[in-house]
Amino acid sequence: MEAAVVTSFLSHDTDRSTRSLDARADDTDARDFVYQPTIALLPGTLDRRPLAPKILDQGQEGACVGFALAAVINISLARQDEVRPARRRSATGGAGSLASARMLYEMARRYDEWKGEGYSGTSPRGAMKAWHHVGAASEAAWPLDSREREWTPERADDARSRPLGAYYRVLDSDPLHVQAAVLEADAVLVSLWVHSGWRHDQLLAPARGAVTIKRIDSRPGGRSLHAVAIVGYTPDGLIVQNSWGRRWGTGGFALLAYDDWFANRQDAWIARPGPRTNDSQGRARIFLAGFAGEAGAPSRVDTSAEGLDIPAGALPFFINTGDQGGLDGTHRLKTRIEELPGMAAKVREQQTVDGHRHVMLYAHGGLDAETEGVRIASRIFTACRASGQTAYFFVWETGTFESVLGLLRSRDDAAGPEAVGFSIPEILGAIKKGAANIGRAVQKAIGAASAGAIRPIWKEMTGRAEGASASRGGARLFTGELLKAMRDDDRGVPYVLHLVGHSAGAIYLSFLWDHLLRTELTDPVIAGTGVTLGSIHLMAPALSVADAEARFMAGGALPVARKNFRVYMLGDEKEQTDNIGVYPSSLLTYVADHLQARKGRVPILGIGSDFRKRYRNSGGPWPVPASPGTERHGQFDDEGHEIDTIIEEIAAGKYV
C-alpha cells in the first residue's frame, strides 16, 4: 500500500511564520537490518547536545528529512573530531566539514519510494538509501541556499569521501531500544506525527532536573509528519534536536515526553559514517554490490544514472522507457530525446566479426525493476563487447507489476539483504512449504482469488510495452535513430540485427517488430541496404501463442529463417515445480491461467505444453525447442545460461 502523503504547516512565533512538515511515511521492509541493543547498562540520563556542531534551519521548505539526517551525520563527524571542539557550539559551524542538508534532501527524493521529484518532502528511508548509494556531500560543496540543484561530478566526488558505514532501523515501539541507540550512535534519525504542542509559543518551561530544556506539550491529534534527530534522553523524555533554528525551544532543542513519542512515532534509524575508500587510482569510491554511487558518465551529455553500477562506456547503450512507453527522465537512469542520435551513432564504433557488424536489441522481463534491469543489462553488455558485438538495452519501467508480484518471484530471485534472523528467501520458502502442505487445489484457489487485483497491473505493464513502440514511444524513437545511423554508414560492412527478450521482454519486442521493424526491414520502398534482421531469441516468453502469431507471422511467414527464430523454455516438470508461492506452478502458468484473460486459459508461447498442443510436436512455423538445462524462470538471462549461448552463437556467425 502506498504510504500517505502529508503536507501541512505549523505556525509559531519564531523567525519563521510557517513550517512545512513534509516528511513521508514508509512501511517497514523485511529487508531492513534491524538494530539489536547490546547488554550494556544504560545511564539514567544521556545528553549528546554538546556534540551538535550546528543547529540548522529549514525555513519554510519541506526538507526536514535532509536537515535531520545532516544533524545526525554532523554529530558523528564531531565524534570523529573532524569538527573541532571549539566550534561545536558556534552559530555557523564549519561548512567544509558539515554535511549538506540540501544534498541529502535532494538526493533522498531520487531514492525514495515515490516516482519522480515533483513533490515536496521525502522519507527517512529515501535519505538513508541516498547516503548509502552516493555518500554525503559537504555543506561547502552544496550550500543550503544554493540555487543550483544539479548533481554535478564535483559534488559526487565530494560526497564519496563521506560514505555510509553501518546503519540499522530501530524498533521505535520500544523506548529502551531508542535510548540504547542514542548511547551507541549518539543520535537517531526519526520521523513522527507532530501537533500544535510543537509550536514555539506552546512549549512548556523546563522541569527541574539534570537537563533543563523546554518541553513539548503532549497533545492528541498529531496530523503532520516531521523528521528530527534524537540526541539524548532523561527519565521524563527524549531530547529532540529540531531544524527550526536556535530560537526554537532551548537553543534548538526540546524534550519530548515518552507517551507523546509512543503515540506519534513513525520510524527511526541509526547510522555511522564509514571511512573513506579509494580505488586503485586513489579516487574516493563507494564499493557496493549493484551500485557504485557514480554520477552520470560524461560521454552521455545531460544524462544521469546516479547510484547505478554501469560499466565504463555502457551508459549510451541503455534506453529507459517508462510510463506509457515514453522516454523516462524521472528515475536514476534518464534518457532524453535529444541524446538518441548520439547514442545510436555509437553503433559505428564496433568491430567487424565474420564480415558483419552484429547488433543486439535486448528487453528484460517484467519482474525486473530499474535497478535489476540495469544489473542484467550491464553483465550482458560486457559479454557482448568481449565477443565483438554491440548491444542496446531497453530498460523499461514495468510499473507496479514488479512490486505487487514481488512475493510471486521464482525461488531463485533474491530479495535483498537479510533481516535479523530471517532472509526474504527463507520467508518465501516458508510460504511455499505452507502452501504445499495445504495442497495444490487450495493453493490454486488462492492464486485465482489474487488474480482480480493483479490482472489490471499486468494489463498496464503490457500497455507500457506497446506504448514504447507507438509513434512517440521510446523504443520506436531510438530504433529509428539506430536504423538511420546504420544505413548512413558508407563503409560497406553490413549490419545484422538480433532481437533478444526474456519473459515479458518478448511482449516488448513483439510490439517493436509489429509497429516499426517489419516495415523498416521488409518494405522494399523503405528498407535500405546494409541492415538485415539475423535472428530472434525469446527466452521463456510471456507472449501468448495468438499474439506471437499475429505479430511475428503477419503475412504468413516468420521475419527470419525458421532456424533463426529461437524459443527457449523450461521442461514440463520444471515448469510445474518452479512455483511462485501463492500458486503451485510457474509464473508463466499463472499468467496463462489468470492474467491474460478474466475467463478461460490463454496458451503461452513459453510453456512447453501449450507449444506442443498448438503445433502437435511439428513445431509449426517455429523450430521445435529443446528443453534447456535451466531449472527456473529467472535463470535464462543469468551467467552460464541461455543468454550466454545466444551471445556466443551470434558471434560465431550462426545467424547470418
XYZ file of C-alpha atoms in Angstrom:
656
model
C 0.000 0.000 0.000
C 1.347 3.395 -0.908
C 2.181 5.474 2.124
C 0.124 8.553 2.810
C 1.476 11.923 1.778
C 1.006 14.588 4.408
C 1.643 18.267 3.785
C 0.641 20.947 6.266
C 2.012 23.962 8.078
C 2.647 24.639 11.739
C 2.737 28.265 12.868
C 4.779 29.550 15.767
C 6.302 32.808 16.878
C 9.934 32.278 15.939
C 11.514 33.951 12.932
C 9.513 31.744 10.530
C 5.752 32.254 10.344
C 5.062 28.778 8.999
C 6.875 25.482 8.856
C 6.327 22.942 6.115
C 6.016 19.447 7.564
C 6.626 17.154 4.636
C 8.277 14.018 5.944
C 6.779 10.960 4.266
C 5.853 7.694 5.896
C 7.466 4.480 4.717
C 6.353 0.977 5.574
C 8.611 -1.482 7.357
C 10.532 -3.605 4.875
C 11.600 -7.135 5.787
C 14.938 -6.444 4.099
C 15.860 -3.792 6.667
C 18.718 -4.521 9.047
C 17.145 -4.173 12.490
C 19.149 -2.701 15.355
C 19.741 -5.043 18.298
C 20.879 -3.299 21.519
C 23.815 -4.690 23.427
C 23.537 -5.778 27.034
C 25.395 -2.675 28.229
C 23.926 -0.769 31.178
C 22.172 2.437 30.160
C 22.722 5.586 32.227
C 19.625 7.220 33.677
C 20.278 10.394 31.687
C 22.211 10.859 28.463
C 22.776 14.207 26.747
C 24.651 14.385 23.413
C 23.810 18.053 22.751
C 27.439 19.166 23.235
C 28.372 17.125 20.162
C 25.993 19.034 17.869
C 28.156 21.476 15.865
C 25.298 23.482 14.390
C 21.541 23.990 14.694
C 20.060 24.082 11.213
C 17.026 25.996 9.983
C 14.979 24.563 7.129
C 12.890 27.721 6.816
C 9.554 27.171 5.117
C 10.790 24.328 2.933
C 9.587 20.763 3.411
C 13.111 19.405 3.652
C 13.123 18.265 7.281
C 14.383 14.747 6.475
C 17.559 16.095 4.882
C 18.113 18.502 7.771
C 17.525 15.826 10.411
C 19.919 13.392 8.737
C 22.505 16.166 8.387
C 22.229 16.731 12.145
C 22.829 13.015 12.765
C 25.836 12.945 10.432
C 27.306 16.134 11.885
C 27.240 14.675 15.384
C 29.144 11.624 14.137
C 31.631 13.882 12.369
C 32.098 15.733 15.637
C 32.697 12.411 17.348
C 35.386 11.695 14.754
C 36.886 15.090 15.621
C 36.501 16.278 12.022
C 34.754 19.284 13.554
C 36.987 20.947 16.168
C 35.614 21.062 19.746
C 35.922 24.849 19.909
C 33.474 25.193 17.046
C 30.895 22.720 18.254
C 28.517 25.329 19.617
C 29.208 28.036 17.056
C 26.342 29.587 15.181
C 27.903 28.890 11.817
C 29.947 25.738 12.121
C 32.500 24.631 9.565
C 30.889 24.333 6.158
C 33.811 22.364 4.807
C 33.221 19.568 7.313
C 29.487 19.656 7.948
C 27.127 17.502 5.901
C 24.959 19.220 3.311
C 21.299 19.104 4.323
C 20.433 20.341 0.843
C 22.215 17.452 -0.844
C 20.713 14.840 1.484
C 17.198 16.118 0.833
C 17.534 16.448 -2.945
C 19.130 13.028 -3.332
C 16.640 11.389 -0.949
C 13.841 12.341 -3.315
C 15.635 10.433 -6.070
C 15.967 7.307 -3.979
C 12.707 7.267 -2.037
C 9.600 5.232 -2.774
C 7.808 7.769 -4.971
C 8.181 8.344 -8.682
C 9.879 11.495 -9.906
C 10.864 14.540 -7.870
C 7.930 16.874 -8.497
C 6.743 16.890 -4.902
C 7.736 18.209 -1.504
C 9.100 16.024 1.256
C 10.683 12.599 1.346
C 11.116 9.644 3.710
C 13.937 8.729 6.102
C 14.352 5.511 4.119
C 14.951 7.540 0.968
C 17.569 9.637 2.750
C 19.351 6.570 4.093
C 19.345 4.963 0.645
C 20.766 8.134 -0.880
C 23.610 8.239 1.635
C 24.183 4.522 1.121
C 24.498 4.881 -2.639
C 26.215 8.213 -3.236
C 27.666 9.392 0.093
C 27.156 12.733 1.822
C 28.423 15.959 0.276
C 29.715 18.777 2.455
C 27.840 21.998 3.042
C 30.638 23.796 1.209
C 30.071 21.659 -1.897
C 26.288 22.069 -1.795
C 25.244 25.056 0.370
C 21.761 25.373 1.824
C 20.950 28.464 -0.210
C 22.360 27.200 -3.499
C 20.046 27.718 -6.451
C 21.938 25.086 -8.415
C 20.188 21.774 -7.692
C 22.068 19.540 -10.144
C 24.072 16.505 -9.042
C 27.363 17.598 -10.566
C 30.519 15.472 -10.887
C 32.233 17.791 -8.375
C 29.512 17.217 -5.794
C 29.553 13.489 -6.479
C 33.325 13.374 -5.895
C 32.937 15.283 -2.633
C 30.091 13.059 -1.412
C 32.014 9.841 -1.999
C 34.543 10.908 0.629
C 31.805 10.528 3.306
C 30.275 7.089 2.712
C 27.682 5.436 4.896
C 29.038 2.839 7.291
C 26.817 0.664 9.463
C 23.116 1.517 9.570
C 20.041 -0.039 11.156
C 16.350 0.525 11.539
C 15.442 0.956 15.215
C 12.474 -0.750 16.848
C 10.705 2.517 17.643
C 7.913 0.854 19.637
C 10.368 0.219 22.483
C 11.818 3.397 24.086
C 14.638 1.301 25.545
C 15.827 0.478 22.021
C 15.809 4.171 21.152
C 17.759 5.002 24.332
C 20.316 2.285 23.602
C 20.640 3.575 20.050
C 21.465 7.071 21.347
C 24.105 5.617 23.662
C 25.750 3.684 20.846
C 25.274 6.045 17.880
C 24.958 9.463 19.627
C 21.933 10.458 17.506
C 18.865 8.788 15.990
C 17.067 9.915 12.826
C 13.317 9.731 13.458
C 10.045 10.787 11.887
C 6.901 11.307 13.913
C 3.485 12.923 13.790
C 3.536 16.393 15.321
C 0.798 18.585 16.758
C 0.273 22.152 17.951
C 2.266 21.427 21.116
C 5.398 21.727 18.975
C 4.787 25.416 18.360
C 7.445 27.545 19.987
C 4.881 29.608 21.873
C 3.245 26.417 23.194
C 6.381 24.814 24.606
C 6.436 24.247 28.355
C 9.037 25.659 30.706
C 11.925 23.387 31.686
C 11.300 20.996 34.552
C 13.729 20.644 37.411
C 16.425 18.105 36.833
C 19.851 17.496 35.364
C 18.711 18.576 31.891
C 16.923 21.924 31.807
C 15.370 22.470 28.394
C 11.910 23.420 27.259
C 9.351 20.653 26.885
C 6.921 19.824 24.087
C 3.363 19.909 25.440
C 1.868 16.448 24.821
C -1.409 16.738 22.929
C -3.616 14.390 20.922
C -4.180 14.674 17.215
C -0.771 14.555 15.552
C -1.551 15.270 11.897
C 1.711 16.175 10.164
C 4.874 14.136 9.694
C 8.150 15.750 10.687
C 11.730 14.476 10.930
C 14.142 15.330 13.755
C 17.194 13.903 15.493
C 17.028 12.384 18.974
C 20.255 13.267 20.778
C 19.622 12.178 24.343
C 17.104 11.208 26.987
C 16.102 11.784 30.601
C 13.647 9.960 32.867
C 10.995 12.353 31.516
C 11.515 12.043 27.770
C 13.712 12.139 24.682
C 15.909 15.128 23.784
C 14.988 16.324 20.292
C 17.220 18.388 18.002
C 14.954 20.256 15.595
C 15.721 22.104 12.348
C 13.756 25.285 13.073
C 16.718 27.406 14.119
C 18.241 28.217 17.511
C 15.283 30.344 18.607
C 13.021 27.298 18.803
C 12.977 25.529 22.166
C 16.180 25.857 24.149
C 18.831 26.642 21.563
C 17.097 24.405 19.024
C 16.406 21.507 21.421
C 13.350 20.378 23.400
C 12.204 17.419 25.492
C 9.589 15.040 24.042
C 7.630 13.010 26.615
C 7.707 9.238 26.228
C 3.932 8.910 25.916
C 3.964 11.539 23.154
C 6.689 9.604 21.346
C 4.880 6.308 21.755
C 1.617 7.725 20.404
C 3.109 9.537 17.404
C 6.278 7.692 16.356
C 6.648 6.659 12.705
C 10.140 5.240 12.186
C 13.704 5.511 13.472
C 17.173 4.880 12.036
C 20.758 4.994 13.255
C 23.887 5.193 11.143
C 27.573 6.000 11.278
C 29.755 7.462 8.532
C 32.202 4.942 7.165
C 35.888 5.550 6.455
C 36.849 6.820 3.037
C 37.592 4.085 0.492
C 39.673 4.746 -2.630
C 40.008 2.901 -5.910
C 43.363 1.890 -7.375
C 43.817 5.428 -8.739
C 43.440 6.986 -5.303
C 39.964 8.406 -6.009
C 37.195 8.153 -3.436
C 34.696 5.493 -4.406
C 31.751 3.726 -2.789
C 32.003 -0.027 -3.314
C 28.574 -1.642 -3.316
C 27.250 -4.783 -4.935
C 24.953 -3.498 -7.655
C 25.680 0.172 -7.054
C 28.721 2.399 -7.366
C 27.497 5.844 -6.398
C 28.810 7.311 -9.625
C 27.475 10.425 -11.318
C 26.441 10.284 -14.955
C 29.166 9.365 -17.393
C 30.469 12.386 -19.336
C 30.082 10.505 -22.638
C 26.327 10.911 -22.350
C 25.614 14.613 -22.069
C 22.987 15.748 -19.540
C 22.105 12.187 -18.691
C 22.407 10.806 -15.211
C 22.435 7.340 -13.710
C 23.039 8.146 -10.055
C 23.660 5.114 -7.900
C 23.581 2.557 -10.721
C 26.591 0.337 -11.276
C 27.057 0.699 -15.027
C 30.279 -0.410 -16.765
C 32.503 2.266 -18.222
C 31.220 3.369 -21.608
C 27.925 1.479 -21.303
C 25.564 4.343 -20.474
C 24.868 5.368 -24.113
C 23.614 1.834 -24.783
C 20.802 1.915 -22.180
C 17.402 3.275 -23.231
C 14.956 3.790 -20.372
C 11.241 3.824 -21.182
C 8.635 4.457 -18.518
C 5.015 5.491 -18.183
C 3.034 4.803 -21.390
C 6.289 3.680 -23.004
C 7.771 7.152 -23.401
C 11.384 8.037 -22.724
C 11.847 8.186 -18.971
C 13.538 11.146 -17.283
C 12.181 10.587 -13.771
C 14.373 7.756 -12.481
C 18.078 7.338 -11.825
C 18.657 6.196 -15.400
C 17.406 9.051 -17.560
C 17.042 9.065 -21.356
C 16.272 12.278 -23.230
C 15.159 12.538 -26.845
C 17.989 14.878 -27.827
C 20.524 12.199 -26.824
C 19.187 9.486 -29.130
C 21.179 10.361 -32.288
C 24.465 10.341 -30.376
C 23.581 7.086 -28.651
C 22.684 5.439 -31.953
C 25.894 6.678 -33.589
C 27.874 4.548 -31.119
C 26.950 1.530 -33.252
C 29.551 2.597 -35.822
C 32.377 2.139 -33.320
C 32.098 -1.646 -33.128
C 34.469 -4.056 -34.792
C 33.670 -6.361 -37.702
C 33.013 -10.045 -36.955
C 32.834 -12.594 -39.829
C 32.401 -9.722 -42.275
C 29.375 -8.305 -40.439
C 28.569 -5.935 -37.582
C 26.230 -7.686 -35.150
C 23.825 -5.537 -33.117
C 21.594 -6.910 -30.345
C 18.422 -5.233 -29.063
C 17.610 -6.674 -25.624
C 14.467 -6.342 -23.467
C 14.405 -7.718 -19.915
C 11.483 -9.371 -18.151
C 8.536 -7.770 -16.409
C 9.574 -8.599 -12.850
C 12.716 -6.503 -13.147
C 12.648 -3.004 -11.686
C 15.095 -0.355 -12.917
C 17.989 -1.440 -10.698
C 17.699 -5.132 -11.569
C 17.217 -4.351 -15.252
C 20.426 -2.323 -15.254
C 22.308 -5.094 -13.447
C 21.253 -7.673 -16.031
C 21.971 -5.344 -18.926
C 25.400 -4.416 -17.570
C 26.542 -8.035 -17.467
C 25.206 -8.783 -20.939
C 26.768 -5.581 -22.301
C 30.191 -6.655 -21.045
C 29.815 -10.139 -22.539
C 28.681 -8.761 -25.911
C 31.518 -6.260 -26.087
C 34.036 -9.018 -25.326
C 32.688 -11.009 -28.292
C 32.789 -8.070 -30.706
C 29.065 -7.264 -30.693
C 27.134 -4.094 -29.957
C 24.150 -4.459 -27.646
C 21.486 -1.887 -26.803
C 19.174 -2.428 -23.847
C 15.605 -1.329 -23.278
C 15.461 -0.832 -19.510
C 11.711 -0.472 -19.310
C 9.751 0.504 -16.235
C 7.093 -2.154 -15.766
C 5.009 -0.027 -13.404
C 3.891 -1.584 -10.133
C 3.971 -5.115 -11.532
C 7.391 -5.978 -10.106
C 6.330 -4.617 -6.707
C 2.949 -6.333 -6.484
C 4.372 -9.620 -7.706
C 7.470 -9.285 -5.554
C 6.339 -12.261 -3.497
C 5.484 -14.216 -6.635
C 9.029 -14.420 -7.933
C 10.619 -17.701 -8.820
C 12.569 -19.161 -5.961
C 15.932 -18.203 -7.453
C 15.167 -14.492 -7.226
C 16.924 -12.939 -4.253
C 15.204 -10.075 -2.479
C 17.859 -8.081 -0.725
C 19.906 -8.362 2.446
C 18.923 -10.484 5.375
C 16.860 -9.106 8.200
C 17.714 -10.189 11.719
C 17.040 -13.914 11.954
C 15.267 -14.325 8.617
C 16.022 -13.558 4.991
C 13.452 -12.957 2.292
C 14.255 -16.276 0.549
C 13.692 -18.057 3.869
C 10.375 -16.301 4.378
C 9.286 -17.169 0.845
C 10.405 -20.712 1.434
C 8.176 -20.905 4.478
C 5.248 -19.588 2.439
C 5.839 -22.176 -0.250
C 6.158 -25.020 2.246
C 2.937 -23.938 3.886
C 1.217 -23.711 0.528
C 2.429 -27.187 -0.384
C 1.042 -28.579 2.831
C -2.451 -27.276 2.170
C -2.500 -28.868 -1.265
C -2.374 -27.741 -4.848
C -6.133 -27.239 -5.125
C -6.219 -24.765 -2.256
C -3.051 -23.096 -3.496
C -4.585 -22.641 -6.939
C -7.680 -21.159 -5.328
C -5.518 -18.606 -3.505
C -3.823 -17.652 -6.756
C -7.149 -17.339 -8.539
C -8.517 -15.096 -5.801
C -5.490 -12.803 -6.131
C -5.761 -12.524 -9.901
C -8.532 -9.945 -9.899
C -6.231 -7.394 -8.299
C -3.120 -8.359 -10.273
C -4.678 -8.618 -13.753
C -5.121 -4.832 -14.244
C -1.472 -4.331 -13.311
C -0.422 -6.951 -15.855
C -2.507 -5.145 -18.460
C -0.851 -1.857 -17.514
C 2.563 -3.436 -17.967
C 1.717 -4.797 -21.415
C 0.323 -1.370 -22.263
C 3.694 0.160 -21.417
C 5.374 -2.404 -23.656
C 3.093 -1.474 -26.547
C 3.421 2.245 -25.844
C 7.200 2.020 -26.226
C 6.681 1.224 -29.925
C 3.909 3.764 -30.530
C 4.572 6.926 -32.527
C 6.226 8.733 -29.575
C 7.393 5.630 -27.753
C 10.963 5.488 -26.519
C 11.829 2.186 -28.203
C 10.460 3.356 -31.549
C 12.251 6.707 -31.405
C 15.588 5.146 -30.535
C 15.333 2.270 -33.021
C 14.511 4.743 -35.769
C 17.700 6.647 -34.982
C 19.659 3.389 -34.843
C 18.452 2.294 -38.281
C 19.391 5.682 -39.682
C 22.880 5.512 -38.153
C 23.483 2.035 -39.590
C 22.169 2.916 -43.050
C 24.230 6.097 -43.198
C 27.426 4.135 -42.573
C 29.091 4.067 -46.001
C 31.979 1.742 -45.134
C 30.294 -1.179 -46.886
C 30.136 -3.622 -43.957
C 26.559 -4.906 -43.452
C 24.816 -4.714 -40.093
C 22.899 -7.702 -38.718
C 20.231 -7.011 -36.103
C 19.242 -9.550 -33.423
C 16.189 -9.278 -31.128
C 16.578 -10.941 -27.717
C 13.979 -10.854 -24.947
C 13.242 -12.611 -21.676
C 9.738 -13.265 -20.308
C 7.653 -10.082 -20.759
C 10.545 -8.662 -22.766
C 9.213 -10.841 -25.606
C 5.986 -8.814 -25.488
C 8.027 -5.605 -25.660
C 9.953 -6.780 -28.734
C 6.883 -8.213 -30.461
C 5.353 -4.739 -30.499
C 8.623 -3.221 -31.741
C 8.682 -5.645 -34.663
C 4.988 -5.253 -35.430
C 4.851 -1.446 -35.180
C 8.206 -0.493 -36.715
C 10.784 -3.056 -37.735
C 8.612 -5.094 -40.096
C 8.058 -2.066 -42.291
C 11.597 -0.725 -41.932
C 13.285 -4.035 -42.769
C 10.917 -5.652 -45.284
C 9.129 -2.898 -47.203
C 11.116 -2.504 -50.457
C 10.253 1.180 -50.617
C 11.610 1.970 -47.133
C 14.117 -0.763 -46.414
C 17.642 0.330 -47.218
C 20.688 -1.712 -47.960
C 23.170 -2.649 -45.282
C 20.783 -3.692 -42.457
C 19.123 -7.102 -42.080
C 17.401 -8.991 -39.283
C 19.504 -12.018 -38.408
C 17.673 -13.734 -35.559
C 15.004 -13.534 -32.863
C 15.506 -15.187 -29.458
C 12.652 -15.381 -26.945
C 13.596 -16.851 -23.557
C 10.580 -18.149 -21.587
C 8.369 -15.681 -23.474
C 5.284 -14.459 -21.612
C 3.738 -13.786 -25.024
C 0.534 -15.608 -25.868
C 0.579 -18.002 -28.831
C -2.112 -15.950 -30.556
C -0.231 -12.670 -30.149
C 3.033 -14.267 -31.271
C 1.426 -15.456 -34.493
C -0.389 -12.161 -35.077
C 2.724 -10.030 -34.663
C 5.549 -12.209 -35.907
C 3.630 -14.035 -38.679
C 1.593 -11.287 -40.299
C 1.589 -12.294 -43.960
C 2.104 -15.958 -43.106
C 5.893 -16.063 -42.759
C 8.389 -15.582 -39.967
C 10.614 -12.467 -40.006
C 13.736 -14.657 -40.273
C 14.656 -18.135 -41.420
C 12.877 -20.783 -39.361
C 16.120 -21.971 -37.783
C 16.896 -18.413 -36.644
C 13.665 -17.920 -34.697
C 14.503 -19.476 -31.338
C 12.135 -20.077 -28.425
C 13.640 -21.256 -25.125
C 11.518 -22.743 -22.348
C 11.576 -24.855 -19.223
C 10.865 -28.554 -19.365
C 7.388 -29.637 -18.262
C 8.452 -30.897 -14.847
C 10.474 -27.782 -14.118
C 7.580 -25.591 -15.260
C 5.389 -27.290 -12.673
C 7.878 -27.238 -9.803
C 9.036 -23.631 -10.281
C 6.187 -22.392 -8.104
C 5.595 -18.788 -7.080
C 4.382 -19.093 -3.507
C 0.677 -18.485 -3.875
C 0.426 -20.667 -6.981
C 1.692 -24.229 -7.403
C 3.293 -23.705 -10.829
C 5.483 -21.185 -12.618
C 4.925 -17.506 -13.265
C 4.102 -18.209 -16.928
C 1.476 -20.748 -15.892
C -0.093 -18.152 -13.614
C -0.097 -15.655 -16.491
C -1.771 -18.219 -18.762
C -4.324 -19.338 -16.189
C -5.377 -15.976 -14.783
C -3.679 -12.815 -16.062
C -4.154 -12.875 -19.834
C -7.945 -13.142 -19.625
C -10.625 -12.904 -16.968
C -12.188 -16.199 -18.009
C -10.514 -19.147 -19.641
C -6.914 -20.140 -20.014
C -4.783 -18.436 -22.689
C -1.942 -20.552 -24.176
C 1.513 -19.016 -23.739
C 4.334 -19.465 -26.258
C 6.907 -20.033 -23.499
C 5.109 -23.025 -21.935
C 6.071 -26.361 -23.481
C 2.665 -27.996 -23.116
C 0.944 -25.032 -24.778
C 3.522 -25.041 -27.561
C 3.042 -28.737 -28.332
C -0.729 -28.575 -28.139
C -0.803 -25.798 -30.716
C 1.693 -27.331 -33.114
C 1.307 -31.055 -32.329
C 5.047 -31.557 -31.934
C 5.701 -30.475 -35.514
C 6.943 -27.093 -34.444
C 4.587 -25.439 -36.909
C 6.220 -22.241 -38.077
C 8.686 -22.329 -35.193
C 11.710 -24.539 -34.619
C 10.945 -27.249 -32.059
C 12.635 -26.017 -28.864
C 14.822 -28.331 -26.851
C 14.276 -28.217 -23.087
C 17.366 -26.477 -21.700
C 19.269 -27.257 -18.545
C 17.840 -24.138 -16.933
C 15.674 -25.044 -13.957
C 13.862 -21.803 -13.099
C 12.203 -18.958 -14.928
C 14.586 -16.307 -13.654
C 17.756 -18.102 -14.770
C 17.563 -17.688 -18.549
C 19.491 -14.399 -18.551
C 21.884 -15.416 -15.763
C 25.554 -16.060 -16.390
C 26.166 -19.528 -17.814
C 22.624 -19.953 -19.124
C 20.790 -19.367 -22.415
C 21.788 -15.728 -22.869
C 25.477 -16.637 -22.911
C 24.827 -19.312 -25.533
C 22.964 -16.784 -27.674
C 25.852 -14.304 -27.459
C 28.375 -16.986 -28.432
C 26.301 -18.204 -31.378
C 25.766 -14.689 -32.741
C 29.497 -14.003 -32.526
C 30.209 -17.266 -34.346
C 28.072 -16.170 -37.297
C 25.399 -18.834 -36.793
C 22.519 -16.479 -37.577
C 23.783 -14.649 -40.675
